[in-house]
Amino acid sequence: MISLICLPIVQFFGNYNYVIHMVLFSFLYITMSSSWNIIGGYGGFISIGHNVFFGIGAYFSGFIYARYGISPFYTAVFAGMIATVFGFAIGLITLRVKGPSFIISSIALLMIFRTLFDRWELVGGAHGITLPHNTLSVEWSKIPHYYALLILMVLSIYLSWYVRHSKFGLALRSISHDEIKSEVTGINIKIIKVTAYALSAYLIGAAGAIWGDYLTYVRPNIFFIILIAANMVLMCILGGKGTVTGPIIGTIVMIFINEFILANFGASELNIFFTGLLMILTLLYFPDGIIGSLKKRKLLPGFLDWG
Amino acid sequence: MTSLLSIRNVTAGYGYGPDIVHDFSLSLNESEVKCIIGPNGAGKSTLLKAVAGILKPRSGDIFFEGKNLSGKEAYQIMRLGICFLPQERAIFPNLTVAENLRMCAYSIKDKALAASRIKAAIGMFPVLGQRLKQIAGTMSGGQQQQLVYARAFTIKPKIILIDEPSLGLAPSLVEQTFSHIKQIASSGIAVLLVEQNAIKGLQTSGYGVVMDLGKLVFEKPANEVLQDQSLRDLYLGKALKK
Amino acid sequence: MEILQVIILGLCLGFVYALMVSGLTLIFGVMRIVNLAHPILIISGAFVSYWLFILFGLDPILSVPAAALTVALLGVLLYKLIFEKNAAQQTYSEMTVLLTFGTAMVIDGLLAFLFHNTQRTASPAYATDAIFIGDIFIPLAQLYSGMVSLGIIVVLALFLKYSEFGIAIRATSQNRTSAELVGVNVKFVCLISFAIGCALAGSAGSLVSFVFSFFPSRHWEWIAILMSLVVLGGMGSLTGAVIGALVLSVVSSLVGAFYSPAWSTMVFFLALFLILIIRPRGLFGIRTD
Ligand SMILES: Nc1ncnc2c1ncn2[C@@H]1O[C@H](COP(=O)(O)OP(=O)(O)O)[C@@H](O)[C@H]1O
Ligand SMILES: [Mg+2]
């Protein structure tokens, strides 16, 4: 942890932008996969359109930045809230179905948002919004994002841990096992499901705001693509969905694999190929993920066993 | 003499759950009718499923005409000549009666033979002939029951396994169903019957087999079971005190 | 008059959509697999016909069998490698959906790597032609593709309705165990149904190759479009899927013509979303959850 806080010091000794970029990229995806894990892992609702909240957050803060000049670093908190409100409203509608229907509805949701933002001229249509660069020099320009995402990551892990060990989380997991039985035991299923969904949207929305500023543009074909959601899902499954440390480990492993592929094969088309392949192999031979499998075999070292 | 069907020390259960049937052995000769009775949850259905190949036994063997059935798929076992009518009504409710009959004869490779068998079955159950185009699920209970038993006459198996044929049926339908079963038995097909209605079941059968907690308690000629007062009190309980 | 023209065009495309989803419903009906890889299989078929056209000048309609066969073989391969274990259990599972999702990504990545995400259309001579009936004009590409689709769907329907194997397929979709108990080799039925479903995807691809412009990653959009059609018709019901396809295609054409082409695909997405929420069973058939 301390080393992560101190890591940017390397910039005093030269330009390690690549390292900084990779680490903050990991922060971003750990935030997203840990958040996804709340509804997808604990709750068992597999959403492959969860990046709508990422896009909503990015657009909200990006729009305000472009129009009123207020930096996303201030508005990220509100971007998360907007995402949560959307999460609540959408959750009320989509969480009425489960299983394959839910998965399909999550894809439909993503396509609806993609189409809307592609056509919405106020926010630039398909070209999106272009944001000003920050005024820091090249070595330091990434540092604000680095710390912002670090904070979000810590919050997301804490949230995931908290949910895992709370009564709320217990109810959530019992719903994922058997909705009808949970209903009998007097849990208010609807509230629990929708809250979990909205909760998982919060940090994803905030992360979207920061990420928009980092990229300096917010565009439908960057934020509303299914690959982002696919990554969240895969990172969780690879690490072990429904565990606290699973998404963290899964994300780190995936980002390493991605980098390896990019370095060796270059083409980004192959990236999607390998992502899919990894997903298939994980599901077929490794459905409990890294943490889940280790736990089952009682090989999980204590420092990784957070529940 | 080896018997037609011989169940040897079969143990079976579901998934990772406990053993439901323990070390169970039973045999059935040609044209023989045996009725398995026992309390709910004794494992009777589970046993039949194991014989039919829907559930793989955990240990033990099942021999049919001297052939070991282990490792065979349910459809292969069926094609060898073991027909299983499970507890749930074994028809395809969304197919028409004609299509249901064609499915009954699906395992008969000689299509001319299949057609003549279907015709014969319709001859025995004329109602079905009148309703060939009707969706099976929309027929009355009695008509659906006829469709179920038409299968036995279409495929002419060597053994038929019937699970709780009278369960949930109106009294008049129970009579009808048992007359179908007697008809099957008298055509020389061996029958292994599981029945809650013990009196009816035993009256139809040569032997009574009592099963409890997954184990064989005893096997005796059916009339002895019916007459022996102490057996009746001990094992048949409420079922016989009508 | 204009409205009639739009409706006729919508119907032509509707039959192509119906063919695109027929395989999807078949596979769902028999194995309860929601095959998210179906659209990319259609695009694979489109590539087969496209290259046969570019390289040998073969008319895409004539290459329907080639595309169907190629994609069916690909399907058998996928089935053996990935789905066999889960398919025969006939239970809905998130895991299988994610497996198809992964499969879609794999094929997408492969096609994009080989052929890049550039828009393509095969352009046989009739592609730019049209016939006039009164003052209604119908582009031949749409007309032919609609008719061929209708033909294939009719053949499929007859096969399912009257052939022994077709009835066995329907029996298996209703109840796997009951089918086994009358002697149906359910695993074989699953394999063949999967192959037929993929063949249908491939043949749809041939038609897509000259009716739409296609590129590998377009299948994400089509996933939602195709799902909306099957969901409207009730998953697993062929009749339902055909009706769903015709209805939505016409509505989408009307929106495109009288409101704005940019919003015509939105019809599908919104329909999908609303139907899933309001009536998870679809308007006709089997439950999806
Ligand atoms: N599909 C199944 N999965 C798990 N357990 C089952 C299943 N079917 C039956 N059982 C269990 O097996 C036991 C015996 O059931 P069964 O063979 O149906 O008894 P019987 O037919 O004698 O009433 C019961 O305790 C029941 O709970
Ligand atoms: Mg029973």
mmCIF file of C-alpha atoms in Angstrom, chain A residues 44 46 48 90 93-109 111-113 115-116 119-120 226-227 229-231 233 237 241 265 267 269-281 283-285 287, chain C residues 28 32 34 36 81-83 85-86 92-95 97-99 101-110 112-113 116-117 219-224 227-228 231 235 261-263 265-266 269-270 272-273 276-278 280 288-289:
data_model
loop_
_atom_site.group_PDB
_atom_site.id
_atom_site.type_symbol
_atom_site.label_atom_id
_atom_site.label_comp_id
_atom_site.label_asym_id
_atom_site.label_seq_id
_atom_site.Cartn_x
_atom_site.Cartn_y
_atom_site.Cartn_z
ATOM 1 C CA GLY A 44 -25.238 -13.677 -9.112
ATOM 2 C CA ILE A 46 -24.206 -11.347 -14.553
ATOM 3 C CA ILE A 48 -22.413 -7.618 -19.479
ATOM 4 C CA ILE A 90 -32.435 0.633 -14.128
ATOM 5 C CA ILE A 93 -36.606 -2.519 -14.050
ATOM 6 C CA THR A 94 -34.029 -5.116 -15.065
ATOM 7 C CA LEU A 95 -33.580 -7.030 -11.825
ATOM 8 C CA ARG A 96 -37.060 -8.392 -12.149
ATOM 9 C CA VAL A 97 -35.676 -10.993 -14.507
ATOM 10 C CA LYS A 98 -32.787 -13.306 -13.836
ATOM 11 C CA GLY A 99 -30.541 -15.823 -15.554
ATOM 12 C CA PRO A 100 -30.103 -15.533 -19.302
ATOM 13 C CA SER A 101 -32.884 -12.930 -19.549
ATOM 14 C CA PHE A 102 -30.953 -10.643 -17.268
ATOM 15 C CA ILE A 103 -27.761 -11.093 -19.257
ATOM 16 C CA ILE A 104 -29.573 -10.262 -22.482
ATOM 17 C CA SER A 105 -31.285 -7.256 -20.951
ATOM 18 C CA SER A 106 -27.906 -5.973 -19.836
ATOM 19 C CA ILE A 107 -26.645 -6.148 -23.422
ATOM 20 C CA ALA A 108 -29.796 -4.394 -24.623
ATOM 21 C CA LEU A 109 -29.193 -1.687 -22.052
ATOM 22 C CA MET A 111 -26.891 -0.917 -26.907
ATOM 23 C CA ILE A 112 -29.612 1.541 -25.945
ATOM 24 C CA PHE A 113 -27.121 3.851 -24.263
ATOM 25 C CA THR A 115 -27.319 4.422 -29.631
ATOM 26 C CA LEU A 116 -28.585 7.315 -27.514
ATOM 27 C CA ARG A 119 -27.206 10.448 -31.613
ATOM 28 C CA TRP A 120 -27.287 12.992 -28.810
ATOM 29 C CA ILE A 226 -18.958 -4.332 -24.627
ATOM 30 C CA LEU A 227 -15.282 -5.179 -24.309
ATOM 31 C CA ALA A 229 -17.878 -5.030 -19.524
ATOM 32 C CA ALA A 230 -16.395 -8.271 -20.812
ATOM 33 C CA ASN A 231 -13.156 -7.372 -19.086
ATOM 34 C CA VAL A 233 -16.685 -10.056 -15.995
ATOM 35 C CA ILE A 237 -14.307 -14.916 -12.954
ATOM 36 C CA LYS A 241 -16.182 -14.224 -8.400
ATOM 37 C CA PHE A 265 1.266 -9.728 -31.222
ATOM 38 C CA ALA A 267 -2.709 -6.042 -33.150
ATOM 39 C CA GLU A 269 -7.955 -7.461 -32.784
ATOM 40 C CA LEU A 270 -6.070 -10.358 -31.298
ATOM 41 C CA ASN A 271 -6.644 -8.847 -27.898
ATOM 42 C CA ILE A 272 -10.349 -9.590 -28.113
ATOM 43 C CA PHE A 273 -9.506 -13.069 -29.390
ATOM 44 C CA PHE A 274 -7.347 -13.840 -26.393
ATOM 45 C CA THR A 275 -9.808 -12.277 -23.978
ATOM 46 C CA GLY A 276 -12.504 -14.600 -25.321
ATOM 47 C CA LEU A 277 -10.204 -17.586 -25.282
ATOM 48 C CA LEU A 278 -9.215 -16.894 -21.714
ATOM 49 C CA MET A 279 -12.862 -16.600 -20.758
ATOM 50 C CA ILE A 280 -13.705 -19.950 -22.316
ATOM 51 C CA LEU A 281 -10.743 -21.716 -20.761
ATOM 52 C CA LEU A 283 -15.122 -21.200 -17.458
ATOM 53 C CA LEU A 284 -14.428 -24.715 -18.667
ATOM 54 C CA TYR A 285 -11.473 -25.691 -16.545
ATOM 55 C CA PRO A 287 -14.856 -22.001 -12.997
ATOM 56 C CA PHE C 28 -32.188 -22.494 -27.543
ATOM 57 C CA ARG C 32 -31.453 -24.004 -23.631
ATOM 58 C CA VAL C 34 -28.654 -18.632 -25.437
ATOM 59 C CA LEU C 36 -24.505 -15.115 -28.157
ATOM 60 C CA LEU C 81 -14.794 -28.433 -27.868
ATOM 61 C CA ILE C 82 -16.902 -26.167 -25.722
ATOM 62 C CA PHE C 83 -20.569 -26.918 -25.318
ATOM 63 C CA LYS C 85 -20.752 -31.043 -21.551
ATOM 64 C CA ASN C 86 -23.378 -28.421 -20.757
ATOM 65 C CA TYR C 92 -30.320 -22.554 -18.337
ATOM 66 C CA SER C 93 -27.057 -21.468 -16.956
ATOM 67 C CA GLU C 94 -25.191 -18.209 -16.813
ATOM 68 C CA MET C 95 -22.035 -20.140 -17.387
ATOM 69 C CA VAL C 97 -24.178 -17.895 -21.816
ATOM 70 C CA LEU C 98 -20.747 -16.613 -20.847
ATOM 71 C CA LEU C 99 -19.173 -19.474 -22.791
ATOM 72 C CA PHE C 101 -19.981 -14.811 -25.120
ATOM 73 C CA GLY C 102 -16.345 -15.900 -25.003
ATOM 74 C CA THR C 103 -16.790 -17.865 -28.209
ATOM 75 C CA ALA C 104 -18.215 -14.793 -29.908
ATOM 76 C CA MET C 105 -15.163 -12.802 -28.838
ATOM 77 C CA VAL C 106 -12.794 -15.477 -30.102
ATOM 78 C CA ILE C 107 -14.351 -15.619 -33.570
ATOM 79 C CA ASP C 108 -14.749 -11.847 -33.677
ATOM 80 C CA GLY C 109 -11.079 -11.371 -32.841
ATOM 81 C CA LEU C 110 -9.995 -13.941 -35.382
ATOM 82 C CA ALA C 112 -11.057 -8.967 -37.353
ATOM 83 C CA PHE C 113 -7.420 -10.024 -37.319
ATOM 84 C CA HIS C 116 -10.015 -6.112 -40.397
ATOM 85 C CA ASN C 117 -13.071 -4.183 -39.341
ATOM 86 C CA HIS C 219 -22.149 -8.748 -34.379
ATOM 87 C CA TRP C 220 -22.439 -6.997 -31.015
ATOM 88 C CA GLU C 221 -25.167 -4.842 -32.448
ATOM 89 C CA TRP C 222 -26.807 -7.877 -34.003
ATOM 90 C CA ILE C 223 -26.784 -9.781 -30.740
ATOM 91 C CA ALA C 224 -29.224 -7.290 -29.325
ATOM 92 C CA MET C 227 -32.340 -11.309 -29.190
ATOM 93 C CA SER C 228 -35.150 -8.803 -29.489
ATOM 94 C CA VAL C 231 -37.667 -12.643 -27.150
ATOM 95 C CA MET C 235 -37.659 -18.102 -26.916
ATOM 96 C CA PRO C 261 -32.880 6.131 -40.158
ATOM 97 C CA ALA C 262 -30.553 6.781 -37.250
ATOM 98 C CA TRP C 263 -33.183 5.563 -34.807
ATOM 99 C CA THR C 265 -32.155 0.042 -34.732
ATOM 100 C CA MET C 266 -33.309 1.573 -31.475
ATOM 101 C CA PHE C 269 -33.166 -2.569 -28.465
ATOM 102 C CA LEU C 270 -36.112 -0.908 -26.809
ATOM 103 C CA LEU C 272 -35.999 -6.261 -26.321
ATOM 104 C CA PHE C 273 -35.667 -4.338 -23.135
ATOM 105 C CA LEU C 276 -37.934 -8.860 -21.168
ATOM 106 C CA ILE C 277 -39.163 -6.661 -18.403
ATOM 107 C CA ILE C 278 -42.886 -6.667 -19.003
ATOM 108 C CA PRO C 280 -40.322 -12.448 -19.653
ATOM 109 C CA THR C 288 -36.456 -17.830 -20.412
ATOM 110 C CA ASP C 289 -35.670 -17.990 -16.751
#
